[in-house]
Amino acid sequence: MAEAPLFRRLCVIGPGLVGSSILRVARARDDIAGELVATARSEHTLERVRALDIADLAEPDAAKAVQGCDGVILCVPVGAYAGVMAHIAPHLEPGCILSDVGSTKGSVLRDLSPLLPEGVHLVPAHPMAGTEHSGPDAGFAELFQGRWCILTPPPGTDPEATAKVRALWERAGSMIETMDAATHDKVVAVVSHLPHLIAFTICGTADDLAQETREAVLRFAASGFRDFTRIAASDVDMWRDIFLNNREAVLEMLARLTEDAQAFGRAIRWGEAGFIEDRIRRGRKIRRSLIEMKQA
Ligand code: NAP
């Protein structure tokens, strides 16, 4: 017998790449939500949601959309959370579970907790899955399959609310880890935010070179640079908000990287082959472990 849906009425705020992928998963199964509501700020996005038929209702006003919902998932850039929350908070019903998919988690507690109505459960989540594409057409139901989803419920969160959010992500195909928001922010600063910072920087550096050199860079892009351009093709609003909302952790990791890169540079200058070989070996080892963990 099919399991009862986790949510009677689930609302996705911001049906872009991640939000529309959640809608697609929930649409494809009958054990996540009885009814699906989507709300977006632009009429174009709402029209696409209707055309793709990934929600039962596409409602322009987020305050109306969350009414009667027992689950609400914020899927907008993290810099927009405070504004959206101020708009929806008075309309969230007691017992409702408020979750999100934002890439920074300390900022989520900072922006949502003060406005959280009595009886509404906040269970932040971060699916570690994405592509460089945006918008409702970019989503797909398999996006979360085999990927980690990190939950960061603040101390004192109702365990039943956490269990429901965990079950949602498990049904979407994810593996779950729970940690506090500060640890999450440090981890993603290294594995996601720093690589993006490097990609944006290296593309900017290449772009600053003289026209003649730039042509050569692009012509020979296959050798490593191309991988950076894929990462650097990411959404502007989302990444601006991530850097501004994970400032401490990103700056800490950047300082460590800068020290390590300078040590590498020094080894090159002084011909320290052993140091260079060690760094390359460590890189190869990390790549091998990722492949073994099926995370490559
Ligand atoms: P997306 O495809 O660009 O979709 C963003 C959605 O948020 C759109 O529906 C957009 O509405 C809405 N939105 C944007 N700015 C807004 C504002 N100021 N006020 C209200 N709504 C706004 O983005 P995404 O890639 O799905 O990312 C959404 C969230 O997931 C972000 O918090 C991001 O950090 C997180 N995340 C992303 C990835 C990834 O790789 N992409 C991975 C994990 C987590 P309109 O369409 O109407 O403009």
Short mmCIF file of C-alpha atoms and ligand atoms in Angstrom, two decimals:
data_model
loop_
_atom_site.label_atom_id
_atom_site.label_comp_id
_atom_site.label_asym_id
_atom_site.label_seq_id
_atom_site.Cartn_x
_atom_site.Cartn_y
_atom_site.Cartn_z
CA MET A 1 0.00 0.00 0.00
CA ALA A 2 1.31 3.49 -0.87
CA GLU A 3 2.47 5.60 2.09
CA ALA A 4 0.39 8.66 3.05
CA PRO A 5 1.79 11.94 1.69
CA LEU A 6 4.13 13.74 4.11
CA PHE A 7 2.35 17.04 3.48
CA ARG A 8 -1.31 17.75 2.85
CA ARG A 9 -0.51 20.97 0.94
CA LEU A 10 3.08 21.88 0.09
CA CYS A 11 4.13 25.31 -1.18
CA VAL A 12 7.35 26.00 -3.11
CA ILE A 13 8.37 29.67 -3.07
CA GLY A 14 10.65 30.35 -6.06
CA PRO A 15 10.18 27.48 -8.55
CA GLY A 16 13.56 27.92 -10.24
CA LEU A 17 16.09 25.14 -10.85
CA VAL A 18 15.90 23.71 -7.32
CA GLY A 19 12.27 24.61 -6.51
CA SER A 20 10.90 23.21 -9.77
CA SER A 21 12.95 20.04 -9.28
CA ILE A 22 11.27 19.54 -5.88
CA LEU A 23 7.89 20.08 -7.57
CA ARG A 24 8.78 17.53 -10.26
CA VAL A 25 9.77 14.91 -7.66
CA ALA A 26 6.59 15.53 -5.66
CA ARG A 27 4.53 15.37 -8.87
CA ALA A 28 6.05 12.05 -9.86
CA ARG A 29 5.28 10.41 -6.48
CA ASP A 30 2.15 10.25 -4.40
CA ASP A 31 3.87 10.09 -1.00
CA ILE A 32 5.24 13.63 -0.72
CA ALA A 33 2.32 16.04 -1.05
CA GLY A 34 -1.43 15.82 -1.53
CA GLU A 35 -1.51 19.22 -3.23
CA LEU A 36 1.28 21.33 -4.71
CA VAL A 37 1.33 25.12 -4.73
CA ALA A 38 4.00 27.26 -6.44
CA THR A 39 4.52 30.99 -6.08
CA ALA A 40 6.97 33.24 -7.94
CA ARG A 41 7.47 36.97 -8.28
CA SER A 42 7.39 36.99 -12.10
CA GLU A 43 4.35 36.15 -14.21
CA HIS A 44 6.68 34.49 -16.73
CA THR A 45 7.84 31.92 -14.14
CA LEU A 46 4.24 31.25 -13.08
CA GLU A 47 3.27 30.74 -16.73
CA ARG A 48 6.10 28.24 -17.17
CA VAL A 49 4.97 26.36 -14.02
CA ARG A 50 1.46 26.12 -15.47
CA ALA A 51 2.73 25.05 -18.90
CA LEU A 52 5.01 22.41 -17.37
CA ASP A 53 2.12 21.28 -15.14
CA ILE A 54 4.35 20.85 -12.09
CA ALA A 55 1.95 22.37 -9.52
CA ASP A 56 -1.80 22.24 -8.84
CA LEU A 57 -1.85 25.99 -8.25
CA ALA A 58 0.49 28.77 -9.44
CA GLU A 59 -0.27 31.79 -7.24
CA PRO A 60 1.42 35.20 -7.70
CA ASP A 61 1.00 36.34 -4.08
CA ALA A 62 3.27 34.37 -1.71
CA ALA A 63 1.13 35.38 1.30
CA LYS A 64 -1.93 33.77 -0.30
CA ALA A 65 0.06 30.78 -1.55
CA VAL A 66 1.19 29.69 1.94
CA GLN A 67 -2.31 29.84 3.43
CA GLY A 68 -3.60 26.40 4.38
CA CYS A 69 -0.18 24.81 3.82
CA ASP A 70 1.42 22.39 6.28
CA GLY A 71 4.74 22.60 4.38
CA VAL A 72 6.49 25.60 2.82
CA ILE A 73 9.91 25.49 1.13
CA LEU A 74 11.80 28.70 0.37
CA CYS A 75 13.76 28.28 -2.87
CA VAL A 76 14.76 31.91 -3.57
CA PRO A 77 18.31 33.37 -3.39
CA VAL A 78 19.34 33.66 0.28
CA GLY A 79 19.53 37.47 0.10
CA ALA A 80 15.76 37.56 -0.57
CA TYR A 81 14.79 35.51 2.53
CA ALA A 82 14.16 38.39 4.98
CA GLY A 83 11.84 40.21 2.56
CA VAL A 84 9.90 37.09 1.57
CA MET A 85 9.61 35.99 5.23
CA ALA A 86 8.26 39.39 6.31
CA HIS A 87 5.55 38.98 3.66
CA ILE A 88 4.54 35.38 4.43
CA ALA A 89 5.11 35.09 8.21
CA PRO A 90 1.66 36.40 9.29
CA HIS A 91 0.03 33.84 6.96
CA LEU A 92 1.92 30.70 8.07
CA GLU A 93 -0.40 28.41 9.99
CA PRO A 94 0.41 26.84 13.37
CA GLY A 95 1.94 23.40 12.86
CA CYS A 96 3.32 24.35 9.43
CA ILE A 97 6.88 23.22 8.65
CA LEU A 98 8.99 25.96 7.05
CA SER A 99 12.06 24.67 5.23
CA ASP A 100 14.38 25.99 2.54
CA VAL A 101 17.15 24.96 0.14
CA GLY A 102 19.53 27.91 0.59
CA SER A 103 23.27 27.44 0.17
CA THR A 104 24.14 29.33 3.39
CA LYS A 105 22.59 28.32 6.70
CA GLY A 106 23.71 30.79 9.42
CA SER A 107 22.00 33.55 7.44
CA VAL A 108 18.80 31.50 7.28
CA LEU A 109 18.56 31.35 11.08
CA ARG A 110 19.46 35.06 11.26
CA ASP A 111 16.79 36.09 8.74
CA LEU A 112 13.94 33.66 9.47
CA SER A 113 14.02 32.92 13.22
CA PRO A 114 13.08 36.41 14.47
CA LEU A 115 9.93 36.40 12.31
CA LEU A 116 8.91 32.79 12.94
CA PRO A 117 5.32 32.67 14.27
CA GLU A 118 4.51 30.61 17.37
CA GLY A 119 3.88 26.96 16.47
CA VAL A 120 5.65 27.08 13.07
CA HIS A 121 8.61 24.69 12.80
CA LEU A 122 11.79 25.83 11.04
CA VAL A 123 13.86 23.00 9.52
CA PRO A 124 16.50 24.45 7.16
CA ALA A 125 17.94 22.17 4.48
CA HIS A 126 20.57 22.40 1.75
CA PRO A 127 20.46 19.89 -1.10
CA MET A 128 24.02 19.66 -2.39
CA ALA A 129 22.84 19.34 -5.95
CA GLY A 130 22.62 21.84 -8.75
CA THR A 131 23.70 22.84 -12.20
CA GLU A 132 24.83 26.15 -13.69
CA HIS A 133 21.33 26.59 -15.18
CA SER A 134 18.40 28.53 -13.66
CA GLY A 135 14.65 28.80 -13.87
CA PRO A 136 11.72 26.36 -13.92
CA ASP A 137 12.69 24.82 -17.27
CA ALA A 138 16.14 23.86 -15.95
CA GLY A 139 14.76 21.60 -13.20
CA PHE A 140 14.52 17.81 -13.36
CA ALA A 141 13.22 15.17 -10.95
CA GLU A 142 16.52 13.26 -10.76
CA LEU A 143 18.54 16.29 -9.60
CA PHE A 144 18.77 15.09 -5.98
CA GLN A 145 19.35 11.37 -6.69
CA GLY A 146 22.41 10.08 -4.83
CA ARG A 147 23.37 13.58 -3.63
CA TRP A 148 23.77 14.80 -0.07
CA CYS A 149 21.17 16.96 1.59
CA ILE A 150 22.33 18.69 4.78
CA LEU A 151 19.73 19.51 7.44
CA THR A 152 20.53 22.20 10.03
CA PRO A 153 17.60 22.19 12.50
CA PRO A 154 18.30 24.69 15.30
CA PRO A 155 18.45 23.30 18.86
CA GLY A 156 14.98 22.54 20.23
CA THR A 157 13.41 21.83 16.82
CA ASP A 158 10.45 19.44 16.97
CA PRO A 159 11.94 16.02 16.03
CA GLU A 160 8.78 15.12 14.10
CA ALA A 161 9.19 18.19 11.88
CA THR A 162 12.84 17.30 11.23
CA ALA A 163 11.81 13.70 10.46
CA LYS A 164 9.30 14.90 7.84
CA VAL A 165 11.86 17.08 6.06
CA ARG A 166 14.35 14.20 6.20
CA ALA A 167 11.73 11.86 4.68
CA LEU A 168 11.01 14.36 1.89
CA TRP A 169 14.68 14.43 0.85
CA GLU A 170 15.05 10.67 1.21
CA ARG A 171 12.07 10.22 -1.10
CA ALA A 172 13.76 12.62 -3.52
CA GLY A 173 16.71 10.20 -3.57
CA SER A 174 19.13 12.11 -1.32
CA MET A 175 21.45 10.96 1.44
CA ILE A 176 20.96 12.97 4.63
CA GLU A 177 23.43 14.51 7.07
CA THR A 178 22.50 16.72 10.02
CA MET A 179 24.84 19.39 11.41
CA ASP A 180 24.74 22.84 12.96
CA ALA A 181 24.57 25.89 10.71
CA ALA A 182 28.10 27.14 11.50
CA THR A 183 29.68 23.78 10.59
CA HIS A 184 27.62 23.63 7.41
CA ASP A 185 28.79 27.10 6.38
CA LYS A 186 32.46 26.17 6.85
CA VAL A 187 32.09 22.91 4.93
CA VAL A 188 30.37 24.51 1.94
CA ALA A 189 32.84 27.42 1.99
CA VAL A 190 35.57 24.88 1.12
CA VAL A 191 33.74 22.48 -1.17
CA SER A 192 31.54 24.94 -3.05
CA HIS A 193 32.01 28.64 -2.37
CA LEU A 194 35.81 28.73 -2.67
CA PRO A 195 35.85 26.79 -5.98
CA HIS A 196 33.29 29.23 -7.36
CA LEU A 197 35.32 32.21 -6.13
CA ILE A 198 38.39 30.75 -7.88
CA ALA A 199 36.41 30.09 -11.08
CA PHE A 200 34.97 33.62 -11.18
CA THR A 201 38.44 35.04 -10.50
CA ILE A 202 40.31 32.96 -13.08
CA CYS A 203 37.76 33.82 -15.77
CA GLY A 204 38.10 37.51 -14.83
CA THR A 205 41.89 37.27 -14.98
CA ALA A 206 41.74 35.63 -18.41
CA ASP A 207 39.29 38.29 -19.56
CA ASP A 208 41.66 41.04 -18.41
CA LEU A 209 44.44 39.79 -20.68
CA ALA A 210 45.15 41.49 -23.98
CA GLN A 211 42.88 40.59 -26.89
CA GLU A 212 45.56 38.48 -28.55
CA THR A 213 46.13 36.36 -25.43
CA ARG A 214 42.44 36.03 -24.68
CA GLU A 215 41.84 34.48 -28.07
CA ALA A 216 44.57 31.99 -27.35
CA VAL A 217 43.06 31.25 -23.92
CA LEU A 218 39.69 30.46 -25.45
CA ARG A 219 41.15 28.47 -28.33
CA PHE A 220 43.07 26.22 -25.93
CA ALA A 221 40.34 26.16 -23.27
CA ALA A 222 40.21 22.35 -23.19
CA SER A 223 43.20 22.22 -20.86
CA GLY A 224 41.55 22.81 -17.47
CA PHE A 225 40.23 26.34 -18.05
CA ARG A 226 37.05 24.94 -19.61
CA ASP A 227 36.04 23.31 -16.30
CA PHE A 228 36.33 26.68 -14.58
CA THR A 229 34.14 28.36 -17.21
CA ARG A 230 31.35 25.87 -16.52
CA ILE A 231 31.42 26.70 -12.81
CA ALA A 232 31.73 30.43 -13.56
CA ALA A 233 28.59 30.36 -15.74
CA SER A 234 26.45 30.26 -12.58
CA ASP A 235 23.60 32.60 -11.64
CA VAL A 236 24.62 36.14 -10.65
CA ASP A 237 21.98 36.84 -7.94
CA MET A 238 22.41 33.47 -6.28
CA TRP A 239 26.20 33.71 -6.06
CA ARG A 240 26.29 37.37 -5.01
CA ASP A 241 23.96 36.42 -2.13
CA ILE A 242 26.02 33.36 -1.18
CA PHE A 243 29.27 35.35 -0.85
CA LEU A 244 27.56 38.17 1.07
CA ASN A 245 25.77 35.73 3.42
CA ASN A 246 28.70 33.39 4.17
CA ARG A 247 31.25 36.15 4.57
CA GLU A 248 33.19 34.92 7.62
CA ALA A 249 33.58 31.31 6.49
CA VAL A 250 34.51 32.25 2.90
CA LEU A 251 37.09 34.82 4.07
CA GLU A 252 38.59 32.31 6.52
CA MET A 253 38.92 29.62 3.85
CA LEU A 254 40.24 32.14 1.31
CA ALA A 255 42.97 33.19 3.76
CA ARG A 256 44.00 29.55 4.20
CA LEU A 257 43.96 28.93 0.46
CA THR A 258 46.06 32.05 -0.15
CA GLU A 259 48.69 30.81 2.32
CA ASP A 260 48.73 27.37 0.70
CA ALA A 261 48.91 28.82 -2.81
CA GLN A 262 51.82 31.03 -1.76
CA ALA A 263 53.63 27.99 -0.38
CA PHE A 264 53.08 26.26 -3.74
CA GLY A 265 54.42 29.31 -5.56
CA ARG A 266 57.47 29.37 -3.30
CA ALA A 267 58.13 25.69 -4.03
CA ILE A 268 58.00 26.43 -7.77
CA ARG A 269 60.37 29.39 -7.34
CA TRP A 270 62.92 27.33 -5.36
CA GLY A 271 62.60 24.19 -7.45
CA GLU A 272 61.23 22.06 -4.58
CA ALA A 273 60.07 19.11 -6.68
CA GLY A 274 59.13 17.01 -3.63
CA PHE A 275 56.66 19.63 -2.36
CA ILE A 276 55.06 19.95 -5.80
CA GLU A 277 54.80 16.17 -6.24
CA ASP A 278 53.19 15.88 -2.80
CA ARG A 279 50.50 18.45 -3.70
CA ILE A 280 49.73 16.71 -6.98
CA ARG A 281 49.54 13.32 -5.24
CA ARG A 282 47.11 14.73 -2.67
CA GLY A 283 44.92 16.05 -5.47
CA ARG A 284 44.91 12.66 -7.19
CA LYS A 285 44.10 10.92 -3.90
CA ILE A 286 41.12 13.19 -3.26
CA ARG A 287 39.81 12.61 -6.79
CA ARG A 288 40.11 8.81 -6.31
CA SER A 289 38.19 8.94 -3.03
CA LEU A 290 35.40 10.98 -4.63
CA ILE A 291 35.08 8.39 -7.39
CA GLU A 292 34.99 5.59 -4.79
CA MET A 293 32.26 7.46 -2.86
CA LYS A 294 30.33 7.89 -6.15
CA GLN A 295 30.40 11.68 -5.71
CA ALA A 296 32.46 12.46 -8.81
P1 NAP B 1 16.86 30.00 -9.78
O1 NAP B 1 16.72 28.89 -10.75
O2 NAP B 1 17.46 31.28 -10.26
O3 NAP B 1 15.45 30.30 -9.14
C1 NAP B 1 15.31 31.30 -8.18
C2 NAP B 1 13.85 31.53 -7.87
O4 NAP B 1 13.79 32.56 -6.86
C3 NAP B 1 13.04 32.00 -9.05
O5 NAP B 1 11.74 31.44 -8.98
C4 NAP B 1 12.95 33.52 -8.82
O6 NAP B 1 11.73 34.09 -9.24
C5 NAP B 1 12.97 33.64 -7.33
N1 NAP B 1 13.58 34.90 -6.88
C6 NAP B 1 14.76 35.41 -7.24
N2 NAP B 1 15.00 36.57 -6.59
C7 NAP B 1 13.91 36.80 -5.83
C8 NAP B 1 13.53 37.86 -4.96
N3 NAP B 1 14.37 38.90 -4.73
N4 NAP B 1 12.33 37.78 -4.35
C9 NAP B 1 11.50 36.73 -4.57
N5 NAP B 1 11.80 35.70 -5.40
C10 NAP B 1 12.99 35.73 -6.01
O7 NAP B 1 17.76 29.57 -8.51
P2 NAP B 1 18.12 28.13 -7.95
O8 NAP B 1 19.40 27.68 -8.58
O9 NAP B 1 16.94 27.26 -7.99
O10 NAP B 1 18.50 28.51 -6.44
C11 NAP B 1 17.49 28.73 -5.49
C12 NAP B 1 18.07 28.55 -4.09
O11 NAP B 1 18.67 27.25 -4.02
C13 NAP B 1 19.15 29.55 -3.69
O12 NAP B 1 18.97 29.94 -2.35
C14 NAP B 1 20.43 28.76 -3.82
O13 NAP B 1 21.40 29.22 -2.90
C15 NAP B 1 19.98 27.35 -3.51
N6 NAP B 1 20.73 26.28 -4.15
C16 NAP B 1 21.11 26.37 -5.45
C17 NAP B 1 21.85 25.34 -6.03
C18 NAP B 1 22.33 25.43 -7.47
O14 NAP B 1 23.34 24.83 -7.82
N7 NAP B 1 21.65 26.15 -8.32
C19 NAP B 1 22.17 24.20 -5.29
C20 NAP B 1 21.71 24.10 -3.97
C21 NAP B 1 21.00 25.15 -3.40
P3 NAP B 1 11.44 34.54 -10.76
O15 NAP B 1 11.65 33.34 -11.60
O16 NAP B 1 10.03 34.96 -10.71
O17 NAP B 1 12.43 35.62 -11.04
#
